[in-house]
Coordinates of C-alpha atoms in Angstrom, one line a residue:
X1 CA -3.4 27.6 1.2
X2 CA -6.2 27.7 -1.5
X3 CA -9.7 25.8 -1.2
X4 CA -8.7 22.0 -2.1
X5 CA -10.4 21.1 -5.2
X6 CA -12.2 18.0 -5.1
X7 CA -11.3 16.2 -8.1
X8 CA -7.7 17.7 -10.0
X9 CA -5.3 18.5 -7.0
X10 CA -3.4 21.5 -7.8
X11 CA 0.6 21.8 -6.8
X12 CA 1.1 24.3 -4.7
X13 CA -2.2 25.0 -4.1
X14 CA -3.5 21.7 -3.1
X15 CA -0.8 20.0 -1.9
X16 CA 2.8 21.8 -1.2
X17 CA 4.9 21.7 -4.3
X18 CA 8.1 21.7 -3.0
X19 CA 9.5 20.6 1.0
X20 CA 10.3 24.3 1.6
X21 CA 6.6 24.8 1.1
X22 CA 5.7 21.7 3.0
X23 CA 7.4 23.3 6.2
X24 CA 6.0 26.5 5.3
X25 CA 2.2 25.3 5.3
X26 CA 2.8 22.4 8.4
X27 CA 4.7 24.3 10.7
X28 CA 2.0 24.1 13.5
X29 CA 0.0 21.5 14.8
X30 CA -3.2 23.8 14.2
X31 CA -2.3 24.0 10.5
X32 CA -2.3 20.2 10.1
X33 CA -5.6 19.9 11.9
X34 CA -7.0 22.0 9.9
X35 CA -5.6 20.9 6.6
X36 CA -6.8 17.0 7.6
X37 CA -10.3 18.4 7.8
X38 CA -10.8 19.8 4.9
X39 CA -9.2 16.2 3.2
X40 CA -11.6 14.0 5.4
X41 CA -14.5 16.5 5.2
X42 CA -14.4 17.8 1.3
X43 CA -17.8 18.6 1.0
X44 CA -18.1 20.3 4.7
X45 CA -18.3 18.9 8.3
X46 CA -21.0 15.9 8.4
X47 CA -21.6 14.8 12.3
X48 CA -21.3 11.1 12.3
X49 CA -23.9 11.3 15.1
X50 CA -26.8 12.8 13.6
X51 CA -25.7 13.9 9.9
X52 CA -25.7 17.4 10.9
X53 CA -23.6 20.1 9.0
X54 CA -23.6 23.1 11.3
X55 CA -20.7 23.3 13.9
X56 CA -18.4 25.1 16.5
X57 CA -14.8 24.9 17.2
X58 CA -14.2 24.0 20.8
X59 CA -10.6 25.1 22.6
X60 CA -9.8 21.7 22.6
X61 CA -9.6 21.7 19.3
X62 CA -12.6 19.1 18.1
X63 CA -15.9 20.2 16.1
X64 CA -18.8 20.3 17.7
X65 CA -22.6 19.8 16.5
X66 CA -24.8 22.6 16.6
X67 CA -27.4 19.6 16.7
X68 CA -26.7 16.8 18.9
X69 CA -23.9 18.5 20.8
X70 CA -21.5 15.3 19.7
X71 CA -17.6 16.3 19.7
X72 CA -15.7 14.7 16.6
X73 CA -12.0 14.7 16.4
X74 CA -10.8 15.0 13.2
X75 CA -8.1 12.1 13.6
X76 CA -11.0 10.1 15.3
X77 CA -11.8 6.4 13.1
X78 CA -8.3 7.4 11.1
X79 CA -4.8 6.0 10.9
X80 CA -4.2 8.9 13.7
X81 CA -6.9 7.8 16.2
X82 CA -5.6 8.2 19.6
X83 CA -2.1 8.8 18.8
X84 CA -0.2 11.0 21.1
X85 CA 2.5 12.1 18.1
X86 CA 2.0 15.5 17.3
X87 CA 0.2 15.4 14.1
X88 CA 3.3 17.5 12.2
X89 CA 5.8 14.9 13.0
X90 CA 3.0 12.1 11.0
X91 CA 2.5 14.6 8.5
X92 CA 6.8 14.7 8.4
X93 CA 6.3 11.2 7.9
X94 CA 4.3 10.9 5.3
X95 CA 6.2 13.4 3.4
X96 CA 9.3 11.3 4.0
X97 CA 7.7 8.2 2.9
X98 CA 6.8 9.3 -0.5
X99 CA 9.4 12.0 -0.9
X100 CA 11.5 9.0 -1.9
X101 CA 11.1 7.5 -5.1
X102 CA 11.8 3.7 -3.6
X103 CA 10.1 4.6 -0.2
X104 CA 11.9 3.8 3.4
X105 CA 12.5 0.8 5.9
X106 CA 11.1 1.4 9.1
X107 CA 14.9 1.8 10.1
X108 CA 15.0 4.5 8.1
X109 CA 12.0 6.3 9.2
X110 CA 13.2 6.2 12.9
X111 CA 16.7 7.3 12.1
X112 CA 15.1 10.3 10.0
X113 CA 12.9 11.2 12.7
X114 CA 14.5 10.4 15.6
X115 CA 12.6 7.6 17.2
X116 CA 13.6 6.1 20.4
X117 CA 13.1 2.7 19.5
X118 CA 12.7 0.9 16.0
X119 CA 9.2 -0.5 16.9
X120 CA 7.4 3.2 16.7
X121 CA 8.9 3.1 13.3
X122 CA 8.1 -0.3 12.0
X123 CA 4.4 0.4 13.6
X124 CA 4.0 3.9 11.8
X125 CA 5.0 2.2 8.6
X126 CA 2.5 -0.3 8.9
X127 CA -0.4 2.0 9.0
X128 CA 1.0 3.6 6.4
X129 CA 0.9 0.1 4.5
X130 CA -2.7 0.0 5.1
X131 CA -3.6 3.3 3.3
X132 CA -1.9 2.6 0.3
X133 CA -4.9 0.7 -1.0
X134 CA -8.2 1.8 -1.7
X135 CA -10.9 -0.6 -1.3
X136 CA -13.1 0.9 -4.2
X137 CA -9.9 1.2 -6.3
X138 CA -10.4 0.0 -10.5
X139 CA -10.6 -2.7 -11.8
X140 CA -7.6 -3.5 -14.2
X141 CA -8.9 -3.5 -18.1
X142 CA -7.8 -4.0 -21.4
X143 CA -4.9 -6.6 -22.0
X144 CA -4.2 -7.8 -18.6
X145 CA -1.4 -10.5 -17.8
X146 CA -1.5 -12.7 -15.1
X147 CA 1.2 -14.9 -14.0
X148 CA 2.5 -16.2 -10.5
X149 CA 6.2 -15.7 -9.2
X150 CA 8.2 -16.6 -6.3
X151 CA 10.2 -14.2 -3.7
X152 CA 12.4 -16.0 -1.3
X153 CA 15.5 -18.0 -0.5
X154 CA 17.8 -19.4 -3.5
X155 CA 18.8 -22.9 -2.5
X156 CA 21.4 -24.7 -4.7
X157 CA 20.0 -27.4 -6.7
X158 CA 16.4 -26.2 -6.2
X159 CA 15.0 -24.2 -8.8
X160 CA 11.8 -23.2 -8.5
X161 CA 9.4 -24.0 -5.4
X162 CA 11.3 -24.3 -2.2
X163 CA 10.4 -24.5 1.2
X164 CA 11.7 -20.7 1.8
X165 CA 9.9 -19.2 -1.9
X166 CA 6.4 -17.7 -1.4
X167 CA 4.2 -17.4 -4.4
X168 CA 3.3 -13.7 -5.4
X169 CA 0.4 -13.4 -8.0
X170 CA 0.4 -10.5 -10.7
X171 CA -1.8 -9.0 -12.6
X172 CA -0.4 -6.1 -15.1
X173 CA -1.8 -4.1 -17.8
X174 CA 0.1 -4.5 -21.2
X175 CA -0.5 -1.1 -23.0
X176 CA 1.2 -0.8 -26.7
X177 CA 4.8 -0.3 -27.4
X178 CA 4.8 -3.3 -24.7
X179 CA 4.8 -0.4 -21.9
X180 CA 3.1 -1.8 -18.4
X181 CA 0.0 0.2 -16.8
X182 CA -1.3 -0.7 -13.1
X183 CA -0.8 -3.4 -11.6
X184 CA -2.1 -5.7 -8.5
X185 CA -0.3 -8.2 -6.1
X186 CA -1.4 -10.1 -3.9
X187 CA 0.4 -13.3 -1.8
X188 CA -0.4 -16.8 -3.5
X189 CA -2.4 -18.8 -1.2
X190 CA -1.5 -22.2 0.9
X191 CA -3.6 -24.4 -2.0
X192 CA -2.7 -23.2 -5.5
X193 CA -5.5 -24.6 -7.2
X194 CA -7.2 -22.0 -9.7
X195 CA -5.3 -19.4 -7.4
X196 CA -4.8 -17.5 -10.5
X197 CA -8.4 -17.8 -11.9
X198 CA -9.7 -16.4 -9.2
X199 CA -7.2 -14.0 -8.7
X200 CA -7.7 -12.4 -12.2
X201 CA -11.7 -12.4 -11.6
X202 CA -11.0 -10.3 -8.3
X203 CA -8.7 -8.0 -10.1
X204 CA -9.6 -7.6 -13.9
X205 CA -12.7 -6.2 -15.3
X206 CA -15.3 -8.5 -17.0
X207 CA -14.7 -8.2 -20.9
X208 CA -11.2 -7.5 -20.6
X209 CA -8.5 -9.6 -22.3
X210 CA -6.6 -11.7 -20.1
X211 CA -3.0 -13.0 -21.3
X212 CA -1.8 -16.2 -19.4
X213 CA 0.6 -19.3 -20.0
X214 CA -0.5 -21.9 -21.2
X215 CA -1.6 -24.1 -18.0
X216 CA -4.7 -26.1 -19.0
X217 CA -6.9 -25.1 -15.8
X218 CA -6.3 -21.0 -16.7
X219 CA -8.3 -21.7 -19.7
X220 CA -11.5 -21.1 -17.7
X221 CA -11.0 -17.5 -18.2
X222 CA -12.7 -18.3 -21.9
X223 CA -15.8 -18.8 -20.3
X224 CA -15.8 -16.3 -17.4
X225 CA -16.6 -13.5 -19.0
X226 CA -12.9 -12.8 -20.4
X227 CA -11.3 -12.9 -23.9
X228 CA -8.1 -15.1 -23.3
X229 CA -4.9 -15.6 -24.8
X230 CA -2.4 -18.1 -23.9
X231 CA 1.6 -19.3 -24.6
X232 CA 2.6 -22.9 -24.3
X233 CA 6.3 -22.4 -23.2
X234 CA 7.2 -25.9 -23.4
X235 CA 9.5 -26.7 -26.7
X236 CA 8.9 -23.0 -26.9
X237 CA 12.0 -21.3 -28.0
X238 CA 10.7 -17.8 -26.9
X239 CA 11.6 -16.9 -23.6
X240 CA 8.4 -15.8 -21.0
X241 CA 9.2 -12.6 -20.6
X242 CA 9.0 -12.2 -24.4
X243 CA 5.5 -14.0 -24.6
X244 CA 4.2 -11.6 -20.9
X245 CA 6.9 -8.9 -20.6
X246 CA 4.4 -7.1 -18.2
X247 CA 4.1 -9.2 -15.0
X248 CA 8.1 -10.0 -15.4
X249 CA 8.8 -6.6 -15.5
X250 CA 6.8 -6.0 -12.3
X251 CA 7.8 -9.1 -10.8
X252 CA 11.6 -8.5 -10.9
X253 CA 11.1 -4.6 -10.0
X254 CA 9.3 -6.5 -6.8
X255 CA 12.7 -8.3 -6.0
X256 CA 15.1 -5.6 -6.7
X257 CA 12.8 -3.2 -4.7
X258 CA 13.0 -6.2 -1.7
X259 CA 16.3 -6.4 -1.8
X260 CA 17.3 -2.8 -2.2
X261 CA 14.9 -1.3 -0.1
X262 CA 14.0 -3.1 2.5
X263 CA 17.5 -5.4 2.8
X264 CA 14.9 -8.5 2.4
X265 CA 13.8 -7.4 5.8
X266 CA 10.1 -9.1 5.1
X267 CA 8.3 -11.1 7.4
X268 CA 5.7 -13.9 5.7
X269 CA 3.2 -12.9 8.3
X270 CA 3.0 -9.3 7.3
X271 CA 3.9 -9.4 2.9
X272 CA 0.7 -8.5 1.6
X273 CA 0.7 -4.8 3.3
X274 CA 4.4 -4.9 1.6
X275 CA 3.2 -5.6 -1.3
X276 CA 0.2 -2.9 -0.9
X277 CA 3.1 -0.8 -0.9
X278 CA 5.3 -1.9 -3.9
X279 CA 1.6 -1.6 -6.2
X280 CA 1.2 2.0 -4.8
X281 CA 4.6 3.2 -5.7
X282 CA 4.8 1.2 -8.7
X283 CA 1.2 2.4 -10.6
X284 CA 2.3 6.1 -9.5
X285 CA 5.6 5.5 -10.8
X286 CA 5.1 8.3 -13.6
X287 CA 3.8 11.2 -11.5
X288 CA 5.4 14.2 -11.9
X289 CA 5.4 15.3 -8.3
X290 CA 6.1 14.0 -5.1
X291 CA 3.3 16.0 -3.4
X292 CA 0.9 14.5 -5.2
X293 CA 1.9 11.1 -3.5
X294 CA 1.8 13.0 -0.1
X295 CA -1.4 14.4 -1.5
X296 CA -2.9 10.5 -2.0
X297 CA -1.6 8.3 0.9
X298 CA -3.0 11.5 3.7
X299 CA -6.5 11.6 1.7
X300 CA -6.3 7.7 2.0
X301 CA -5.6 7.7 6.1
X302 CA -8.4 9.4 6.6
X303 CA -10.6 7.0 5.0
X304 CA -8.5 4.5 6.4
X305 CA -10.2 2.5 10.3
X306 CA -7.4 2.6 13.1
X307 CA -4.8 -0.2 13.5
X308 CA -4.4 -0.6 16.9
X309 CA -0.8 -2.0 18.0
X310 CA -2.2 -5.5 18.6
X311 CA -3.7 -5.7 15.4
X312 CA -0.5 -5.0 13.7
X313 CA 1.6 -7.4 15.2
X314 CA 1.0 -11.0 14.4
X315 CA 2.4 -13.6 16.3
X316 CA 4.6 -15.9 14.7
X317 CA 2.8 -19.1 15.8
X318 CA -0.4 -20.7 15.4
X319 CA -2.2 -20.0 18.3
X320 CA -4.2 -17.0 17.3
X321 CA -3.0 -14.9 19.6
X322 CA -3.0 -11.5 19.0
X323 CA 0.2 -10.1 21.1
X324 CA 3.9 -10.3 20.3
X325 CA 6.0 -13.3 21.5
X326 CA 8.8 -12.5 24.1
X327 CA 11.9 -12.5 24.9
X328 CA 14.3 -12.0 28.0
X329 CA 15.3 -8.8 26.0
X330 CA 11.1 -7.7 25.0
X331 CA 9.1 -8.7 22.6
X332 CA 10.1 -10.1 19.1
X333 CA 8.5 -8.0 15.9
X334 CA 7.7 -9.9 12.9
X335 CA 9.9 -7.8 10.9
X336 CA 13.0 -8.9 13.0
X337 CA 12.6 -12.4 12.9
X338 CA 15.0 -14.4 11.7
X339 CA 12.5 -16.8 9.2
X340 CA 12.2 -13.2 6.8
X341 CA 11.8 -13.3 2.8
X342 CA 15.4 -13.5 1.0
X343 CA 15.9 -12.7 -2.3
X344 CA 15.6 -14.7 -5.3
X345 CA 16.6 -14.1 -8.4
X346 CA 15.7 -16.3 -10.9

């Protein structure tokens, strides 16, 4: 493997082209170490003790200061902290994960690799989910849609809000010939009030144009820094997706990828790392090579704080308890509840 170059990754030199070269370059733990080092530490070893640059290499496999004598793992304050999985079988993973076009259910991942019980998977996946997002990550720009929709059960005789449909808000970039940049998603919120207004001013870029229906209290976006445009659709005989083709697009990619994908296997408790997922698959949908994706979501763990178990795991109650309710037969996960996200598809 070539140096890694810090701002165009290069196939096959950077990342492994193809999986024959992925087994190739991973084959040993050693070779993963040492490839996670030089994605957390681009610019050269930095002690997070003292700042120091100088090290040694210790037989157990940590760096050493030359200064302060402080021993730094390179999985330490990363996805990997502690783990006890040799680092090859995450790095299998990850390869997995992004190898496919429409990503995996944690049922998947254990089949593929062979875990013992479903809840390894289902944890790995979710530290996986919480990589997939950068914090410092653009801004969206130019003309940007924003619209809410709803994932969720289809009740006869109840079109639109039910007690089992969650609102979803979307932002998408409309680029010409009506073709859809990135996009961002987050879970509507318990009071909808100017959800969407402050949605978009979290997600666009001041100056942009922001495209919207026409609902009387979106028309603050005129004097928050945005150009806006709006459709009444009422007595309108041109149907919404015509009017914002963008966020419907993304919105009914977001069900078919739900239902498809993941068998509607969503809990409430645990949507928006799902949907951290969907946007990083979705605004890398056009990317030539699979590596690349590998490339991204490992650079992105290792800027990425631990998730211990108990942080992952949310109980399905109110109580604020941090720990997984139980059964006779162990505890319940949220993703195997029975109160999951259907599908909707209207």
């Amino acid at each position: 493997m070539a140096d890694m170059s810090p701002q165009v990754p290069r196939a096959g030199v950077d990342y492994p082209k193809t999986f024959g070269q992925f087994q190739e370059w991973f084959s040993t733990d050693e070779a993963c170490f040492e490839y996670l080092a030089r994605l957390r530490w681009a610019e050269g070893f930095v002690c997070p003790k003292c700042g120091g640059r100088e090290y040694w290499r210790t037989g157990a496999g940590l760096w050493m200061c030359k200064a302060c004598s402080r021993r730094t793992s390179v999985t330490a304050g990363t996805i990997f902290d502690r783990t006890r999985t040799p680092l090859r079988t995450w790095f299998a993973a990850i390869w997995f994960v992004t190898s496919q076009k429409n990503g995996v259910s944690a049922l998947g991942l254990q089949r593929v690799l062979g875990f013992g019980s479903y809840e390894t998977a289902w944890a790995w996946m979710h530290k996986l989910r919480r990589a997939m997002v950068r914090p410092d990550r653009e801004l969206l720009s130019g003309l940007v849609e924003v619209d809410e929709s709803f994932i969720g059960g289809v009740h006869r005789g109840m079109p639109g809000i039910g007690p089992d449909k969650i609102s979803v808000l979307i932002a998408a970039e409309h680029l010409d010939h009506n073709r859809i940049g990135r996009i961002r998603l987050e879970p509507g919120p318990t009071d909808r009030r100017l959800a969407l207004v402050k949605f978009g001013q979290r997600v666009v870029a001041p100056g942009s144009t922001i495209r919207t229906d026409g609902a009387r209290q979106l028309r603050r976006f005129a004097d928050l820094g945005y150009q806006h445009e709006y459709f009444t659709q009422l007595g309108s005989d041109i149907p919404a997706h015509v009017n914002m083709p963008a966020v419907h697009m993304a919105a009914s990619q977001l069900k078919r990828w739900i239902d498809g994908t993941l068998h509607q296997g969503i809990s409430r408790e645990q949507l928006a790392y799902y949907l951290d997922e969907f946007t990083f698959r979705f605004n890398r949908r056009t990317s030539t090579s699979r590596g690349l994706l590998f490339y991204r979501l490992l650079q992105q763990a290792t800027n990425t704080d631990p998730a211990p178990l108990k942080d992952l795991v949310i109980p399905h109650d109110s109580s604020g308890g941090q720990r997984p309710q139980s059964t006779a037969q162990g505890p319940i996960w949220p993703d195997q509840r029975l109160h999951v996200i259907g599908s909707q598809t209207s």
